[in-house]
C-alpha cells in the first residue's frame, strides 16, 4: 500500500515537472503557432484575429496557471490548430494507436514465445544459430525502412494490403485489419527479436536450477519439464519486455505512423510539435508519461504475482 | 456499325449540351474538358483526392493557407469567380457594371441562387460578408484590400452597389472572396457557401468531405456525388496509396513519378503560376552589393536545376512572373543571366570577393523540392568559390525567423499563384510587410503604386512589365522556375482542369464508363 | 571450448566498416558531393558499383563518406552519454540517500519517454544540425548508462576492498573512480557497444523525419530519406544505405554480446 502511494506521489510530481518544462520549452523555441497555421499569405488582420482568438496575447504565466487549473478539472484545453478540445482529438486517435499496439503485441507473442522456447530447446544446434541470426537481424533493421519495404512488396506489388487508407473498425473490420497489419508487423519484428532472445536466455537460466534437475530425475521428458515448470518462471523477464513494448507502442510509434500515414497518436504528436500547437503537445506528453509510468507499475505488480519471492520495496 | 453510330450520336449530344451550358455561362470559356473524346460522361460516383495538409481554417475569411483554398474553392464563391485562364466571371452575381472612373461597382444578384442550407442568397448576405472583411464591427480588417471600400449600398433586393474611396485596379480580383450567409452562427464549424459542393465533415489529419450541391446555379455540374480529400502528408505513403488504388486523384504528383505510373493511370499537367526563387538578404553583407547578386545569378545554371530537380518539367523564369499570365508577363528576361562562370568571377573580384565567401542557405525542411534545389545551387556556387552550407529549418521556423523576422542569408521558396499582378509584384515593394528580401528601390515602389491607380488595362500591364525588368536588372533574387503542376488520376476519371491558382476544381471531373 | 562467435563476427563487421571509413578519408571512387545530372539513376555497374542517386552522385562514395558521419555521431553521442551517465550513476549509487533519490527521479522522468521523442524535442528546441543530433542522442542514452553505473556502484561499495580504502582515509572521489569504477567498466562497455548501435538507428530515424544530419553531408539516414522518393525508379538506392545501417547495428550488437560473453561466459 505504501508502495502504491509513493509511486502515485512520484508520478504526480514528475507530471507537473514535465508539464512545466514542456510549457517553457514552447516559449523559447523559434516558430509561432499563428504564423504556422496561416502560412505565407496571412494578412495582418487575420494574424491579429487568430492571436486574440487563441488567447496568445495573454502573458505566459497566466496561461500556464489557467492550463494547469484546467488539467485538474479534466480539461486539457483546446488545440490551437484544430480549434477542438485536446481530449477529443486524443480520444479520436486512441483507437488507432491501441489497435496497432494490440495487433503488434499479438503478433509478437504468437511468434516470439514458441520461437524463444524452441531456441532454448535446440541450443547449440544449427537451428539455434539460425534463430539467433534472424533475431540479430530483426533488431538491426530500422523499422521504418522495413515498413517501407513491406509496403512496397505487399501493398504495391501483391496488393494484399492497402497502405495509407485507414478505416475505423466499426466501418469495415477486414479493411481496418488490412490497413493496420503491415505497420503492426513492422513494429513487431524488432520486438519479436528482443523477446526471443530474452526468453531463450531465461529458459536456459531456469534449466540450470535445482528443481529442473529434480524434475528430470523423476523421469519427465524435456517437453514436459520446459512447458510445465520452466515456462512459468521464465515468463518473469518476458513480462518486463512486454511492458516495454506496450509502453513503446502506446506512446505512439512516431515514425511508423508517419510511414504508413496512420492517424494515430504518434503522427498527431509529430505534427503538433511542428505546428507549435502546445496545448495538444502538452496533452499528449502528459498521456505518454502516464501510460509509461502506469505500465511500469503494472509490470512491477505482475512480478510480484509471478514470483512471490520478489517483494515490493 | 449500328452500335458505333449510336456512340457518335451520344458524343455529339454530350458535346452539344456541354457547349450549351458553357455558352450560357460566360463569354469566353475555352474549356478543355478532356483529351479523350471517346469517353462517356457518367454522372455520380465518389472520388478520393489526396492532399498533403490539413486546412488551416474552414472559415474562408480567416483562412490564409493555399492548402485550404484548393479544397474550399469547391465550397465557396464570391460575387465573381476565376476560370482556368485567370479571367474573372460573375458567380454569386449574374452581372456587373463598373463606372467610367472605376469607382462604382454595381452587381446584380443571380436569380434564385441558394446557399447550401437551402436559403436564398440576399443582398444583406453580400453586404454582411464584405463588411466582415472590412472589419466594420471589429475595427481590424480581415483583408487589408477591402479597406478601399467607401460604402456598400443595397438599393433593392437584387442590387449591390460598392463605392470605392479611390481607384483600385485589383479590386475585382479581390471580390472572388467568399459570400457567406449572415445567419450562420459559426462559419468555421459549419461552413456554408454557394459553390458546386457542400461541406460535409472535416476529421483532423484524416479527411475533408464535400458532397454535390443539387441546387447549384450552374446546370449540369458537378458530375460526381462526393469528394473526399484525404490528408496524407507523406509523399511516399500517398503515392503507394494511389498506386494501390485507394486514391483516385493525386494532385501535385512529383514530376519524377509521372513515368512510373502504369497504364491504369493518366495525368494532366501545366504551369501553376508559381515563382520558385532563391532570395538573398539584401540587408546582409555581401548581398547588399548588386555585383555579388549578379555574380550569383550568373553562376547559377537554372536549366540544370530544372533538369535535376523538376526532371525538365518546369518553365524557366527571369523575373517574378510566370508566363501563364500572358497579359502581364515580360518576355525575354529569363536569358539575362545565362550561365557564365567567367563573368561571375569577374563581378565577384570587382566586388572584392575574388576568393569567394562563405554563406548559409536556409530552406524549409518540409519541401523536398526546395531542399533538392538548394543542393544543386550549393554545388553550382562552389565553382565560383562561394562556399554554401545548407541549413534545414522547420516550416514554422521559416515563417517566423526568415519570412517575418528576415533573419537569414539566402533561402529558397515558391510564391504561389495569384490572379492579381499587384499581389505578385507587390511583394517587392519596400513597404510590404513581408518583404523579406529587404529589396528597396524607390523607382520600383513608384511603378507599382502607379499601376494600381491606372485605369487603362494596357497601360497598367506595361507598368507591371517594366517592374519585372527592374527586378531582373537589380538581381533582386535568383528567379528559378514555375514548376509544372501535374495531376495524376485513374484512367476512368476525366475532365480535370488545371488553374493558374492553388485550386482543385472538382466540379468538372467525371467518371467514364 | 566454444568459440566466441559473436565477438568474431561482430568485430569483423565493425572492422570492415572502420576500414571503409578510414579509406574514405583519403580515397573515394568519386567525389561524394559531385553531381552529374546526365548519369543520374544509373543502376549498379562497373563504374558505379552501387549505382548513382537522383543527382547522379556515386552511391558507393556517399556510403563510404557516410560511414564517417555514422562513426562520428555514434562515437560522440556514446562518449558524452557514457561519461555523464557514469558520473551521475556513480554519485547516485555511492552516495545514496537524497542525492540518489533526486537523480533517479530525474532519470525516470527522462526514461518515461520514447527516446526518439526526446531527441525530437531536443532538436525542435535547438534546431536540426549534425552537432545537435549527437547531443540529442547522447541525452537519450544518459539514463541507460547511469542506471548500469548506479547498480554497479551500489554493489561494489559494500565490498571489503572499498571499506579498506575508506578506512585508509582515501578521498571519496578517489575511491569511486580509482577503485570502484574499473570494476564497473565491463557492463558499461557492453552497453556502450549497444549504445552505438542504437545511436546509428536513432540517427536514421531522425533523418527520416527530416531532422538529423543536414545535406549535402552524406549520412545513411539522410540517404534513406531521399532514396525512398525513388523506390520505384531506383530501388538500389534505398537498399544500400538500409543494408549499411543494418550491418553496422548488427555489428555493434554482436560485439556487445561478444564482450559480455567474454566477461561472463555463463549465459549463451
mmCIF file of C-alpha atoms in Angstrom, chain A residues 56-220:
data_model
loop_
_atom_site.group_PDB
_atom_site.id
_atom_site.type_symbol
_atom_site.label_atom_id
_atom_site.label_comp_id
_atom_site.label_asym_id
_atom_site.label_seq_id
_atom_site.Cartn_x
_atom_site.Cartn_y
_atom_site.Cartn_z
ATOM 1 C CA UNK A 56 -1.929 34.064 -27.142
ATOM 2 C CA UNK A 57 -1.906 37.741 -26.319
ATOM 3 C CA UNK A 58 -2.013 36.917 -22.604
ATOM 4 C CA UNK A 59 1.189 36.599 -20.523
ATOM 5 C CA UNK A 60 2.910 33.228 -20.235
ATOM 6 C CA UNK A 61 2.481 32.604 -16.541
ATOM 7 C CA UNK A 62 -1.216 33.357 -16.624
ATOM 8 C CA UNK A 63 -1.655 30.856 -19.431
ATOM 9 C CA UNK A 64 0.221 28.135 -17.555
ATOM 10 C CA UNK A 65 -1.822 28.605 -14.400
ATOM 11 C CA UNK A 66 -5.106 28.524 -16.265
ATOM 12 C CA UNK A 67 -3.968 25.471 -18.200
ATOM 13 C CA UNK A 68 -2.898 23.697 -15.007
ATOM 14 C CA UNK A 69 -6.225 24.577 -13.409
ATOM 15 C CA UNK A 70 -7.983 23.062 -16.388
ATOM 16 C CA UNK A 71 -5.984 19.854 -16.124
ATOM 17 C CA UNK A 72 -7.140 19.265 -12.554
ATOM 18 C CA UNK A 73 -10.733 19.572 -13.631
ATOM 19 C CA UNK A 74 -10.139 17.228 -16.529
ATOM 20 C CA UNK A 75 -9.940 19.891 -19.218
ATOM 21 C CA UNK A 76 -6.807 19.815 -21.297
ATOM 22 C CA UNK A 77 -7.678 22.932 -23.247
ATOM 23 C CA UNK A 78 -8.207 23.449 -26.917
ATOM 24 C CA UNK A 79 -5.899 22.693 -29.791
ATOM 25 C CA UNK A 80 -4.593 25.842 -31.464
ATOM 26 C CA UNK A 81 -4.583 24.349 -34.901
ATOM 27 C CA UNK A 82 -7.849 22.443 -34.954
ATOM 28 C CA UNK A 83 -9.863 24.637 -32.555
ATOM 29 C CA UNK A 84 -11.151 21.485 -30.907
ATOM 30 C CA UNK A 85 -10.763 20.149 -27.359
ATOM 31 C CA UNK A 86 -7.430 18.385 -26.918
ATOM 32 C CA UNK A 87 -9.131 15.494 -25.174
ATOM 33 C CA UNK A 88 -11.474 14.883 -28.119
ATOM 34 C CA UNK A 89 -8.622 14.905 -30.574
ATOM 35 C CA UNK A 90 -6.653 12.469 -28.480
ATOM 36 C CA UNK A 91 -9.635 10.184 -27.993
ATOM 37 C CA UNK A 92 -10.202 10.098 -31.732
ATOM 38 C CA UNK A 93 -6.628 8.911 -32.230
ATOM 39 C CA UNK A 94 -6.563 6.415 -29.424
ATOM 40 C CA UNK A 95 -8.369 3.578 -31.260
ATOM 41 C CA UNK A 96 -5.728 3.569 -33.990
ATOM 42 C CA UNK A 97 -2.847 3.501 -31.572
ATOM 43 C CA UNK A 98 -4.460 0.902 -29.322
ATOM 44 C CA UNK A 99 -5.324 -1.341 -32.265
ATOM 45 C CA UNK A 100 -1.801 -1.007 -33.526
ATOM 46 C CA UNK A 101 -0.469 -1.863 -30.087
ATOM 47 C CA UNK A 102 -2.717 -4.886 -29.688
ATOM 48 C CA UNK A 103 -2.032 -6.325 -33.117
ATOM 49 C CA UNK A 104 1.680 -5.863 -32.829
ATOM 50 C CA UNK A 105 1.648 -7.279 -29.304
ATOM 51 C CA UNK A 106 -0.366 -10.258 -30.521
ATOM 52 C CA UNK A 107 1.994 -10.900 -33.400
ATOM 53 C CA UNK A 108 4.954 -10.561 -31.059
ATOM 54 C CA UNK A 109 3.597 -13.064 -28.550
ATOM 55 C CA UNK A 110 2.407 -15.579 -31.111
ATOM 56 C CA UNK A 111 5.741 -15.671 -32.872
ATOM 57 C CA UNK A 112 8.225 -14.917 -30.143
ATOM 58 C CA UNK A 113 7.183 -17.290 -27.356
ATOM 59 C CA UNK A 114 7.278 -20.554 -29.305
ATOM 60 C CA UNK A 115 10.404 -19.421 -31.100
ATOM 61 C CA UNK A 116 12.168 -18.479 -27.874
ATOM 62 C CA UNK A 117 11.358 -21.828 -26.260
ATOM 63 C CA UNK A 118 12.368 -23.663 -29.389
ATOM 64 C CA UNK A 119 15.681 -21.843 -29.469
ATOM 65 C CA UNK A 120 16.332 -22.854 -25.878
ATOM 66 C CA UNK A 121 15.444 -26.482 -26.539
ATOM 67 C CA UNK A 122 17.712 -26.796 -29.526
ATOM 68 C CA UNK A 123 20.523 -24.732 -28.015
ATOM 69 C CA UNK A 124 23.845 -25.225 -29.701
ATOM 70 C CA UNK A 125 22.313 -26.798 -32.772
ATOM 71 C CA UNK A 126 22.143 -25.191 -36.201
ATOM 72 C CA UNK A 127 18.505 -24.203 -35.707
ATOM 73 C CA UNK A 128 19.518 -22.221 -32.638
ATOM 74 C CA UNK A 129 22.138 -20.378 -34.635
ATOM 75 C CA UNK A 130 19.651 -19.678 -37.391
ATOM 76 C CA UNK A 131 17.156 -18.239 -34.923
ATOM 77 C CA UNK A 132 19.896 -16.239 -33.288
ATOM 78 C CA UNK A 133 20.968 -14.840 -36.646
ATOM 79 C CA UNK A 134 17.397 -13.910 -37.520
ATOM 80 C CA UNK A 135 16.826 -12.189 -34.216
ATOM 81 C CA UNK A 136 20.043 -10.245 -34.549
ATOM 82 C CA UNK A 137 18.927 -9.113 -37.969
ATOM 83 C CA UNK A 138 15.489 -8.251 -36.657
ATOM 84 C CA UNK A 139 16.983 -5.960 -34.056
ATOM 85 C CA UNK A 140 19.309 -4.329 -36.527
ATOM 86 C CA UNK A 141 16.912 -3.387 -39.327
ATOM 87 C CA UNK A 142 15.478 0.125 -38.947
ATOM 88 C CA UNK A 143 11.767 -0.499 -38.526
ATOM 89 C CA UNK A 144 10.657 2.354 -40.773
ATOM 90 C CA UNK A 145 12.835 1.060 -43.576
ATOM 91 C CA UNK A 146 11.331 -2.348 -43.059
ATOM 92 C CA UNK A 147 7.936 -0.669 -43.166
ATOM 93 C CA UNK A 148 8.673 0.942 -46.498
ATOM 94 C CA UNK A 149 9.869 -2.327 -47.951
ATOM 95 C CA UNK A 150 6.880 -4.271 -46.589
ATOM 96 C CA UNK A 151 4.568 -1.638 -48.008
ATOM 97 C CA UNK A 152 6.321 -1.814 -51.353
ATOM 98 C CA UNK A 153 6.168 -5.594 -51.546
ATOM 99 C CA UNK A 154 2.752 -6.369 -50.066
ATOM 100 C CA UNK A 155 0.957 -3.137 -50.790
ATOM 101 C CA UNK A 156 2.127 -2.305 -54.274
ATOM 102 C CA UNK A 157 3.387 -5.487 -55.872
ATOM 103 C CA UNK A 158 0.981 -8.035 -54.376
ATOM 104 C CA UNK A 159 -1.729 -5.571 -53.362
ATOM 105 C CA UNK A 160 -2.723 -7.617 -50.336
ATOM 106 C CA UNK A 161 -2.860 -4.593 -48.101
ATOM 107 C CA UNK A 162 -3.797 -1.018 -48.839
ATOM 108 C CA UNK A 163 -1.302 1.393 -47.360
ATOM 109 C CA UNK A 164 -2.393 4.862 -46.378
ATOM 110 C CA UNK A 165 -6.067 4.144 -46.089
ATOM 111 C CA UNK A 166 -7.116 3.717 -42.521
ATOM 112 C CA UNK A 167 -10.738 2.801 -41.902
ATOM 113 C CA UNK A 168 -12.214 2.507 -38.412
ATOM 114 C CA UNK A 169 -13.078 -0.970 -37.142
ATOM 115 C CA UNK A 170 -16.715 -0.074 -36.881
ATOM 116 C CA UNK A 171 -16.916 0.657 -40.604
ATOM 117 C CA UNK A 172 -15.083 -2.261 -42.066
ATOM 118 C CA UNK A 173 -13.462 -4.856 -39.847
ATOM 119 C CA UNK A 174 -11.426 -6.569 -42.512
ATOM 120 C CA UNK A 175 -10.449 -3.254 -44.088
ATOM 121 C CA UNK A 176 -9.232 -1.935 -40.758
ATOM 122 C CA UNK A 177 -7.170 -5.037 -40.205
ATOM 123 C CA UNK A 178 -5.658 -4.762 -43.653
ATOM 124 C CA UNK A 179 -4.680 -1.181 -43.006
ATOM 125 C CA UNK A 180 -3.091 -1.923 -39.651
ATOM 126 C CA UNK A 181 -1.410 -5.256 -40.147
ATOM 127 C CA UNK A 182 1.705 -4.141 -42.035
ATOM 128 C CA UNK A 183 2.607 -1.286 -39.695
ATOM 129 C CA UNK A 184 1.963 -3.568 -36.733
ATOM 130 C CA UNK A 185 4.231 -6.175 -38.271
ATOM 131 C CA UNK A 186 6.954 -3.635 -38.992
ATOM 132 C CA UNK A 187 6.816 -2.577 -35.365
ATOM 133 C CA UNK A 188 6.636 -6.141 -34.072
ATOM 134 C CA UNK A 189 9.700 -7.543 -35.807
ATOM 135 C CA UNK A 190 12.355 -5.827 -33.672
ATOM 136 C CA UNK A 191 10.311 -6.618 -30.553
ATOM 137 C CA UNK A 192 9.998 -10.261 -31.558
ATOM 138 C CA UNK A 193 13.752 -10.385 -31.854
ATOM 139 C CA UNK A 194 14.258 -8.906 -28.403
ATOM 140 C CA UNK A 195 11.661 -11.155 -26.815
ATOM 141 C CA UNK A 196 13.023 -14.355 -28.370
ATOM 142 C CA UNK A 197 16.461 -13.590 -27.024
ATOM 143 C CA UNK A 198 15.191 -12.799 -23.537
ATOM 144 C CA UNK A 199 13.027 -15.871 -23.424
ATOM 145 C CA UNK A 200 15.778 -18.161 -24.617
ATOM 146 C CA UNK A 201 18.169 -16.823 -22.003
ATOM 147 C CA UNK A 202 15.547 -17.068 -19.281
ATOM 148 C CA UNK A 203 14.634 -20.667 -20.122
ATOM 149 C CA UNK A 204 18.287 -21.668 -20.177
ATOM 150 C CA UNK A 205 18.844 -19.993 -16.836
ATOM 151 C CA UNK A 206 15.956 -21.932 -15.338
ATOM 152 C CA UNK A 207 17.105 -25.212 -16.810
ATOM 153 C CA UNK A 208 20.288 -24.996 -14.749
ATOM 154 C CA UNK A 209 18.387 -24.758 -11.498
ATOM 155 C CA UNK A 210 17.885 -27.435 -8.910
ATOM 156 C CA UNK A 211 14.206 -28.074 -9.423
ATOM 157 C CA UNK A 212 14.666 -28.797 -13.061
ATOM 158 C CA UNK A 213 17.255 -31.395 -12.310
ATOM 159 C CA UNK A 214 14.843 -32.905 -9.837
ATOM 160 C CA UNK A 215 12.138 -32.970 -12.478
ATOM 161 C CA UNK A 216 14.428 -34.685 -14.922
ATOM 162 C CA UNK A 217 15.389 -37.034 -12.140
ATOM 163 C CA UNK A 218 11.751 -38.013 -11.812
ATOM 164 C CA UNK A 219 11.990 -39.168 -15.399
ATOM 165 C CA UNK A 220 9.996 -36.393 -17.021
#
